[in-house]
Amino acid sequence: MTSSPLQKSPLYTRHVQVGAKMTEFHGWIMPLQYDSIMDECKATRKSVGLFDISHMGKAEVIGKNALKLLQSLAVNDLSKISEGQAQYTALVNDKGGIIDDLVVYRISNFRFFLCLNAANVETDISWIAEFALQYPDVEVRNVTRHHGLLAVQGPNAEAIMKSLVSHKVAHMEFFDFMITRIGEMNVILSRTGYTGEDGFEIYCDWRDTDVLWDAIMAKGKQWGIKPCGLGARDLLRLEMGYLLHGVDMDASSSPYETGLGWIVKLEKEGGLMAQEVLASKKAAGSAKCIMGFEMVERGGLPRHGFSILADGRIIGEVTSGGASPNLGKTIGLGRVLADYARPGTAIQIDIRGKAAEATVVRRPFIPARTKKSKPKQATSESGASAKEE
């Protein structure tokens, strides 16, 4: 049986031409790094980084009952956002497990645009489409390969976007978006991101992605822009303590045990399909939860699946880990018994047979610098999106 060929970003040829190191990621071949991952991480925190994230899933839900459908399936309350606002939320199954976390853009009362994790596109769209059968007027479309997607992240991101769009960009708050033009290109410009820095994500026509990339790179030169790969993106999200679906959580994880209970609105308008099971999980509390940790000892990186120990026994496992370029420390996320998740708790990580000392710490590891959001706009506890990719 032959495997399906890897999908390519609209910028694939450009990435290869400039010498990017490419990697496979959930059926796509994408740039892992252009320069050193450390330098790309530091550039994003200090100036600005440009990321090709066209592999992210995109879908449209259109119709008179589109809101009603999404309200029943996604845990956050979409009735609380207006046209021109986006919301971080999650799809859950009938057992309260997270099918995927996603961002929903309210284009109009009858049209919603969804940004999905690349690994879950088919699952997400099939799940939504199954329930859409109850609403003959609702259409669910997979538009992943209709749109390129670039992320401009870092302290200088606003300056670049003001020069490309207009000074109106300065008035956009976190999770605001606008449908506008950059040159001759129609784009969705969203003040969102996965790095904890101020920044923007820009959706364009698939065929315009290379032109948009060039325009951003040209304008960004004076602000020290640097192309960045998925390696830097993963470390930047780890520094913020942001979760990645399929790594830090999956369809067996409830929002409450992953620290995402804040996005669950059990009493929202229109109801929620998994309301009863989620209410039960909330009332029962979680035996395990996600926490952040710093390594005390040098020597080896904590990797996904490594055991976490305390009091002479296994209390959980590492979900993500890496060396933080901006902190100069080795950090990670883990799922542990709730009693061991308090900051300051001493733990050990089993790194290839050696119990390496670590300490539970508060997240985020680095303070978020996203644009302040409106009080009614739902964001994460740290003030930033937990969205992947």
Short mmCIF file of C-alpha atoms in Angstrom, two decimals:
data_model
loop_
_atom_site.label_atom_id
_atom_site.label_comp_id
_atom_site.label_asym_id
_atom_site.label_seq_id
_atom_site.Cartn_x
_atom_site.Cartn_y
_atom_site.Cartn_z
CA MET A 1 0.00 0.00 0.00
CA THR A 2 1.50 3.33 -1.05
CA SER A 3 1.26 6.36 1.17
CA SER A 4 -0.28 9.58 -0.07
CA PRO A 5 2.20 12.12 -1.44
CA LEU A 6 3.08 14.95 0.91
CA GLN A 7 1.16 18.17 0.39
CA LYS A 8 3.19 21.25 -0.38
CA SER A 9 2.76 24.83 0.75
CA PRO A 10 2.32 27.38 -2.05
CA LEU A 11 5.76 28.61 -0.93
CA TYR A 12 7.48 25.22 -1.18
CA THR A 13 9.72 26.14 -4.12
CA ARG A 14 10.71 29.40 -2.46
CA HIS A 15 11.61 27.66 0.80
CA VAL A 16 13.81 25.16 -1.03
CA GLN A 17 15.50 27.87 -3.11
CA VAL A 18 16.62 29.79 -0.02
CA GLY A 19 17.97 26.65 1.63
CA ALA A 20 15.33 26.01 4.28
CA LYS A 21 15.57 22.66 6.02
CA MET A 22 12.28 20.92 5.24
CA THR A 23 10.38 18.43 7.38
CA GLU A 24 7.24 16.32 7.21
CA PHE A 25 4.40 17.56 9.39
CA HIS A 26 1.02 15.81 9.37
CA GLY A 27 1.05 15.05 5.67
CA TRP A 28 2.74 18.30 4.62
CA ILE A 29 6.33 19.13 3.82
CA MET A 30 7.10 22.41 5.56
CA PRO A 31 10.16 24.48 6.57
CA LEU A 32 11.60 23.36 9.90
CA GLN A 33 14.16 26.16 9.94
CA TYR A 34 15.94 28.66 7.68
CA ASP A 35 18.69 29.71 10.07
CA SER A 36 19.27 28.26 13.51
CA ILE A 37 16.07 27.64 15.45
CA MET A 38 17.56 29.56 18.38
CA ASP A 39 18.19 32.65 16.25
CA GLU A 40 14.70 32.50 14.77
CA CYS A 41 13.15 32.32 18.25
CA LYS A 42 15.19 35.26 19.50
CA ALA A 43 14.38 37.34 16.41
CA THR A 44 10.64 36.82 16.94
CA ARG A 45 10.86 37.97 20.57
CA LYS A 46 13.15 40.95 19.82
CA SER A 47 12.01 42.16 16.39
CA VAL A 48 9.72 40.17 14.09
CA GLY A 49 9.43 36.75 12.48
CA LEU A 50 7.53 35.63 9.37
CA PHE A 51 6.07 32.11 9.36
CA ASP A 52 4.48 30.10 6.54
CA ILE A 53 1.62 28.22 8.20
CA SER A 54 -0.37 27.43 5.07
CA HIS A 55 -0.63 23.81 6.25
CA MET A 56 -3.23 24.86 8.82
CA GLY A 57 -6.73 23.61 8.07
CA LYS A 58 -9.36 26.08 6.92
CA ALA A 59 -13.10 25.55 6.67
CA GLU A 60 -16.25 27.57 6.07
CA VAL A 61 -19.63 26.99 7.67
CA ILE A 62 -22.32 28.91 5.81
CA GLY A 63 -26.08 29.14 6.20
CA LYS A 64 -28.94 30.56 8.22
CA ASN A 65 -28.36 28.00 10.99
CA ALA A 66 -24.55 28.09 10.90
CA LEU A 67 -24.34 29.76 14.31
CA LYS A 68 -26.82 27.32 15.84
CA LEU A 69 -24.81 24.38 14.52
CA LEU A 70 -21.46 25.66 15.77
CA GLN A 71 -22.91 26.67 19.14
CA SER A 72 -23.99 23.07 19.70
CA LEU A 73 -20.58 21.60 18.85
CA ALA A 74 -17.98 24.12 20.08
CA VAL A 75 -17.63 24.78 23.80
CA ASN A 76 -17.15 28.56 23.82
CA ASP A 77 -20.01 31.01 23.24
CA LEU A 78 -19.97 32.34 19.69
CA SER A 79 -22.96 34.57 20.40
CA LYS A 80 -20.60 36.79 22.41
CA ILE A 81 -18.53 37.84 19.41
CA SER A 82 -19.53 40.23 16.63
CA GLU A 83 -18.65 40.39 12.95
CA GLY A 84 -14.94 41.17 12.75
CA GLN A 85 -14.08 39.18 15.87
CA ALA A 86 -12.63 35.70 16.30
CA GLN A 87 -12.82 33.29 19.21
CA TYR A 88 -10.67 30.46 20.55
CA THR A 89 -12.74 27.35 21.23
CA ALA A 90 -12.75 23.55 21.01
CA LEU A 91 -14.83 20.81 19.45
CA VAL A 92 -15.66 18.01 21.89
CA ASN A 93 -17.03 14.51 21.39
CA ASP A 94 -19.92 12.89 23.25
CA LYS A 95 -17.55 11.90 26.06
CA GLY A 96 -16.31 15.45 26.53
CA GLY A 97 -12.94 14.77 24.89
CA ILE A 98 -11.26 17.45 22.77
CA ILE A 99 -11.54 16.57 19.08
CA ASP A 100 -9.60 19.72 18.24
CA ASP A 101 -8.99 23.27 19.41
CA LEU A 102 -9.61 25.95 16.82
CA VAL A 103 -10.23 29.61 16.08
CA VAL A 104 -13.62 30.65 14.67
CA TYR A 105 -13.99 33.91 12.72
CA ARG A 106 -17.44 35.48 12.53
CA ILE A 107 -17.54 36.85 8.98
CA SER A 108 -21.30 37.53 9.19
CA ASN A 109 -24.33 36.16 11.01
CA PHE A 110 -24.54 33.37 8.44
CA ARG A 111 -20.87 32.77 7.59
CA PHE A 112 -18.06 31.50 9.80
CA PHE A 113 -14.44 30.77 8.91
CA LEU A 114 -12.54 28.15 10.93
CA CYS A 115 -8.80 27.67 11.44
CA LEU A 116 -8.04 24.05 12.36
CA ASN A 117 -5.01 21.99 13.31
CA ALA A 118 -3.44 20.35 10.27
CA ALA A 119 -3.62 16.87 11.80
CA ASN A 120 -7.36 17.08 12.40
CA VAL A 121 -8.81 18.70 9.28
CA GLU A 122 -10.67 15.67 7.95
CA THR A 123 -11.87 14.62 11.41
CA ASP A 124 -13.10 18.12 12.28
CA ILE A 125 -14.92 18.72 9.02
CA SER A 126 -16.52 15.27 9.02
CA TRP A 127 -17.72 15.82 12.60
CA ILE A 128 -19.25 19.19 11.79
CA ALA A 129 -20.74 17.96 8.50
CA GLU A 130 -22.40 15.00 10.24
CA PHE A 131 -24.37 17.31 12.52
CA ALA A 132 -24.96 19.80 9.70
CA LEU A 133 -27.29 17.21 8.15
CA GLN A 134 -29.87 18.41 10.69
CA TYR A 135 -29.77 21.82 8.99
CA PRO A 136 -30.36 21.51 5.21
CA ASP A 137 -29.47 25.17 4.68
CA VAL A 138 -25.97 24.81 6.19
CA GLU A 139 -22.97 24.08 3.98
CA VAL A 140 -19.61 22.94 5.38
CA ARG A 141 -16.61 23.43 3.08
CA ASN A 142 -12.98 22.38 3.33
CA VAL A 143 -11.10 25.38 1.92
CA THR A 144 -7.62 24.46 3.20
CA ARG A 145 -6.00 24.65 -0.22
CA HIS A 146 -7.92 27.76 -1.23
CA HIS A 147 -6.01 29.97 1.20
CA GLY A 148 -2.36 30.53 2.02
CA LEU A 149 -1.67 31.59 5.61
CA LEU A 150 1.25 33.66 6.90
CA ALA A 151 1.98 34.77 10.47
CA VAL A 152 3.85 37.99 11.27
CA GLN A 153 4.84 37.83 14.94
CA GLY A 154 6.90 40.05 17.22
CA PRO A 155 7.23 43.58 18.63
CA ASN A 156 7.61 45.10 15.15
CA ALA A 157 4.67 43.26 13.58
CA GLU A 158 2.29 46.21 13.91
CA ALA A 159 4.70 48.61 12.22
CA ILE A 160 5.00 46.32 9.21
CA MET A 161 1.26 45.78 8.89
CA LYS A 162 0.53 49.51 9.22
CA SER A 163 2.89 50.16 6.33
CA LEU A 164 1.21 47.47 4.22
CA VAL A 165 -2.43 48.13 5.12
CA SER A 166 -3.16 51.36 7.01
CA HIS A 167 -2.94 52.94 10.43
CA LYS A 168 -6.33 51.32 11.20
CA VAL A 169 -4.31 48.24 12.10
CA ALA A 170 -3.18 49.98 15.29
CA HIS A 171 -6.78 49.99 16.55
CA MET A 172 -7.22 46.24 16.15
CA GLU A 173 -7.26 44.39 19.44
CA PHE A 174 -6.40 40.77 20.16
CA PHE A 175 -8.71 38.45 18.19
CA ASP A 176 -10.05 41.27 16.01
CA PHE A 177 -9.86 40.76 12.27
CA MET A 178 -10.64 42.72 9.12
CA ILE A 179 -11.24 41.83 5.49
CA THR A 180 -9.00 44.20 3.57
CA ARG A 181 -6.48 44.50 0.76
CA ILE A 182 -2.70 44.36 0.63
CA GLY A 183 -1.73 45.70 -2.77
CA GLU A 184 -4.05 43.95 -5.21
CA MET A 185 -4.68 41.02 -2.86
CA ASN A 186 -7.84 40.40 -0.84
CA VAL A 187 -6.91 39.15 2.62
CA ILE A 188 -8.30 38.36 6.05
CA LEU A 189 -6.01 40.15 8.52
CA SER A 190 -6.33 38.75 12.03
CA ARG A 191 -4.61 39.95 15.20
CA THR A 192 -3.89 36.46 16.44
CA GLY A 193 -0.91 34.15 16.83
CA TYR A 194 0.76 31.22 18.54
CA THR A 195 3.88 32.86 19.95
CA GLY A 196 2.68 35.09 22.79
CA GLU A 197 3.97 38.15 20.94
CA ASP A 198 1.85 40.83 19.32
CA GLY A 199 1.25 39.75 15.78
CA PHE A 200 -1.02 39.02 12.86
CA GLU A 201 -2.13 36.05 10.80
CA ILE A 202 -2.98 36.78 7.17
CA TYR A 203 -5.15 34.58 4.97
CA CYS A 204 -4.85 35.14 1.23
CA ASP A 205 -5.72 33.41 -2.01
CA TRP A 206 -3.49 30.34 -2.39
CA ARG A 207 -2.10 31.77 -5.64
CA ASP A 208 -1.14 35.07 -3.98
CA THR A 209 0.88 33.59 -1.13
CA ASP A 210 4.29 34.13 -2.72
CA VAL A 211 3.44 37.74 -3.59
CA LEU A 212 2.27 38.37 -0.03
CA TRP A 213 5.42 36.76 1.40
CA ASP A 214 7.62 38.99 -0.76
CA ALA A 215 5.67 42.12 0.19
CA ILE A 216 6.01 41.39 3.90
CA MET A 217 9.71 40.54 3.63
CA ALA A 218 10.40 43.73 1.65
CA LYS A 219 8.53 46.00 4.08
CA GLY A 220 9.91 44.16 7.09
CA LYS A 221 13.55 44.51 6.15
CA GLN A 222 13.91 47.81 7.99
CA TRP A 223 12.43 46.23 11.12
CA GLY A 224 14.74 43.22 11.12
CA ILE A 225 12.27 40.63 9.86
CA LYS A 226 13.45 37.03 9.78
CA PRO A 227 11.80 34.01 8.10
CA CYS A 228 11.09 31.33 10.70
CA GLY A 229 10.20 27.66 10.53
CA LEU A 230 8.03 25.25 12.48
CA GLY A 231 10.90 24.45 14.86
CA ALA A 232 10.96 28.01 16.18
CA ARG A 233 7.19 28.16 16.24
CA ASP A 234 7.02 25.08 18.45
CA LEU A 235 9.57 26.43 20.94
CA LEU A 236 7.88 29.84 21.03
CA ARG A 237 4.52 28.26 21.86
CA LEU A 238 6.20 26.10 24.50
CA GLU A 239 7.70 29.21 26.15
CA MET A 240 4.12 30.46 26.48
CA GLY A 241 2.82 27.16 27.81
CA TYR A 242 0.43 26.87 24.86
CA LEU A 243 -0.89 23.38 24.19
CA LEU A 244 -0.62 21.45 20.94
CA HIS A 245 -3.42 19.04 20.06
CA GLY A 246 -2.16 15.51 19.56
CA VAL A 247 0.81 16.23 21.84
CA ASP A 248 -0.41 17.91 25.04
CA MET A 249 -4.06 16.92 24.63
CA ASP A 250 -6.18 14.63 22.49
CA ALA A 251 -9.69 13.25 22.06
CA SER A 252 -9.45 11.50 25.43
CA SER A 253 -8.65 14.76 27.26
CA SER A 254 -11.39 16.98 28.66
CA PRO A 255 -11.04 20.77 28.67
CA TYR A 256 -10.92 20.70 32.47
CA GLU A 257 -7.87 18.45 32.78
CA THR A 258 -5.98 20.43 30.13
CA GLY A 259 -6.54 23.81 31.76
CA LEU A 260 -9.05 24.88 29.11
CA GLY A 261 -12.10 24.89 31.35
CA TRP A 262 -12.20 28.69 30.94
CA ILE A 263 -13.46 28.31 27.35
CA VAL A 264 -16.37 26.01 28.30
CA LYS A 265 -19.64 27.94 28.58
CA LEU A 266 -22.12 25.40 29.91
CA GLU A 267 -25.06 27.82 30.14
CA LYS A 268 -24.60 29.48 26.77
CA GLU A 269 -27.39 30.47 24.43
CA GLY A 270 -28.47 27.59 22.19
CA GLY A 271 -27.06 24.84 24.38
CA LEU A 272 -24.11 22.49 23.95
CA MET A 273 -24.31 18.90 22.77
CA ALA A 274 -21.92 17.61 25.45
CA GLN A 275 -23.30 19.87 28.18
CA GLU A 276 -24.25 17.13 30.66
CA VAL A 277 -21.03 15.15 30.40
CA LEU A 278 -18.91 18.31 30.65
CA ALA A 279 -20.90 19.54 33.66
CA SER A 280 -20.31 16.16 35.30
CA LYS A 281 -16.57 16.33 34.61
CA LYS A 282 -16.40 19.86 36.00
CA ALA A 283 -18.19 18.84 39.19
CA ALA A 284 -16.04 15.74 39.67
CA GLY A 285 -12.76 17.56 39.23
CA SER A 286 -9.75 16.19 37.40
CA ALA A 287 -7.42 13.54 38.78
CA LYS A 288 -4.69 14.79 36.42
CA CYS A 289 -3.86 18.18 34.98
CA ILE A 290 -1.35 19.94 32.75
CA MET A 291 1.50 21.82 34.45
CA GLY A 292 4.75 23.53 33.45
CA PHE A 293 8.20 22.65 34.75
CA GLU A 294 11.83 23.78 34.58
CA MET A 295 14.77 21.40 34.70
CA VAL A 296 17.10 21.94 37.64
CA GLU A 297 19.77 19.59 36.32
CA ARG A 298 21.52 19.85 32.98
CA GLY A 299 21.92 16.87 30.70
CA GLY A 300 19.25 15.67 28.31
CA LEU A 301 15.95 17.06 27.10
CA PRO A 302 12.56 16.01 28.46
CA ARG A 303 10.68 14.45 25.56
CA HIS A 304 7.06 13.57 24.94
CA GLY A 305 6.15 10.41 26.84
CA PHE A 306 9.01 10.51 29.36
CA SER A 307 7.84 9.58 32.87
CA ILE A 308 7.52 12.19 35.61
CA LEU A 309 8.36 10.98 39.12
CA ALA A 310 7.79 12.14 42.69
CA ASP A 311 7.81 10.39 46.04
CA GLY A 312 9.39 7.36 44.43
CA ARG A 313 6.61 6.69 41.94
CA ILE A 314 5.41 7.69 38.49
CA ILE A 315 2.94 10.59 38.74
CA GLY A 316 2.56 11.46 35.07
CA GLU A 317 4.32 12.00 31.77
CA VAL A 318 5.97 14.77 29.78
CA THR A 319 3.83 16.07 26.93
CA SER A 320 6.22 18.71 25.50
CA GLY A 321 9.78 19.75 26.28
CA GLY A 322 12.69 21.72 24.90
CA ALA A 323 15.53 24.15 25.50
CA SER A 324 14.17 27.70 25.65
CA PRO A 325 16.42 30.06 23.64
CA ASN A 326 14.99 33.12 25.36
CA LEU A 327 15.14 31.82 28.94
CA GLY A 328 18.35 29.85 28.70
CA LYS A 329 16.59 27.02 30.52
CA THR A 330 15.15 23.63 29.66
CA ILE A 331 11.39 23.69 30.12
CA GLY A 332 8.42 21.46 29.51
CA LEU A 333 4.77 20.64 29.96
CA GLY A 334 3.46 17.51 31.61
CA ARG A 335 0.26 15.78 32.64
CA VAL A 336 0.49 14.76 36.31
CA LEU A 337 -1.66 13.85 39.28
CA ALA A 338 -3.32 17.08 40.39
CA ASP A 339 -1.71 17.04 43.85
CA TYR A 340 1.71 17.42 42.23
CA ALA A 341 0.85 20.33 39.91
CA ARG A 342 1.41 23.13 42.43
CA PRO A 343 4.24 25.58 41.58
CA GLY A 344 7.34 24.85 43.62
CA THR A 345 6.75 21.09 43.77
CA ALA A 346 9.95 19.09 43.30
CA ILE A 347 9.71 16.39 40.63
CA GLN A 348 12.04 14.25 38.54
CA ILE A 349 11.99 13.47 34.84
CA ASP A 350 13.11 10.00 33.78
CA ILE A 351 15.53 10.87 30.97
CA ARG A 352 16.78 7.58 29.56
CA GLY A 353 16.95 5.89 32.92
CA LYS A 354 18.24 8.85 34.94
CA ALA A 355 15.94 10.72 37.32
CA ALA A 356 16.76 14.37 36.51
CA GLU A 357 15.60 17.00 39.00
CA ALA A 358 12.96 19.55 37.96
CA THR A 359 10.53 22.00 39.57
CA VAL A 360 6.91 22.78 38.78
CA VAL A 361 6.53 26.45 37.75
CA ARG A 362 3.74 28.78 36.71
CA ARG A 363 2.82 29.29 33.08
CA PRO A 364 3.48 31.12 30.88
CA PHE A 365 7.24 30.77 31.19
CA ILE A 366 7.53 34.16 29.42
CA PRO A 367 4.90 36.93 29.88
CA ALA A 368 2.53 37.37 26.94
CA ARG A 369 2.85 40.58 24.94
CA THR A 370 -0.28 40.29 22.85
CA LYS A 371 -2.47 43.32 22.18
CA LYS A 372 -4.88 43.85 25.08
CA SER A 373 -8.25 42.31 24.28
CA LYS A 374 -11.70 43.66 24.92
CA PRO A 375 -13.37 42.46 28.14
CA LYS A 376 -16.02 40.52 26.22
CA GLN A 377 -13.49 38.81 23.95
CA ALA A 378 -12.60 35.30 25.02
CA THR A 379 -8.88 34.60 25.18
CA SER A 380 -6.80 32.30 27.32
CA GLU A 381 -5.96 32.74 30.99
CA SER A 382 -2.55 34.01 29.98
CA GLY A 383 -4.13 36.54 27.63
CA ALA A 384 -3.23 34.69 24.47
CA SER A 385 -4.52 32.02 22.16
CA ALA A 386 -3.59 28.43 22.77
CA LYS A 387 -4.06 27.59 19.06
CA GLU A 388 -1.56 25.35 17.22
CA GLU A 389 -0.71 24.09 15.12
#
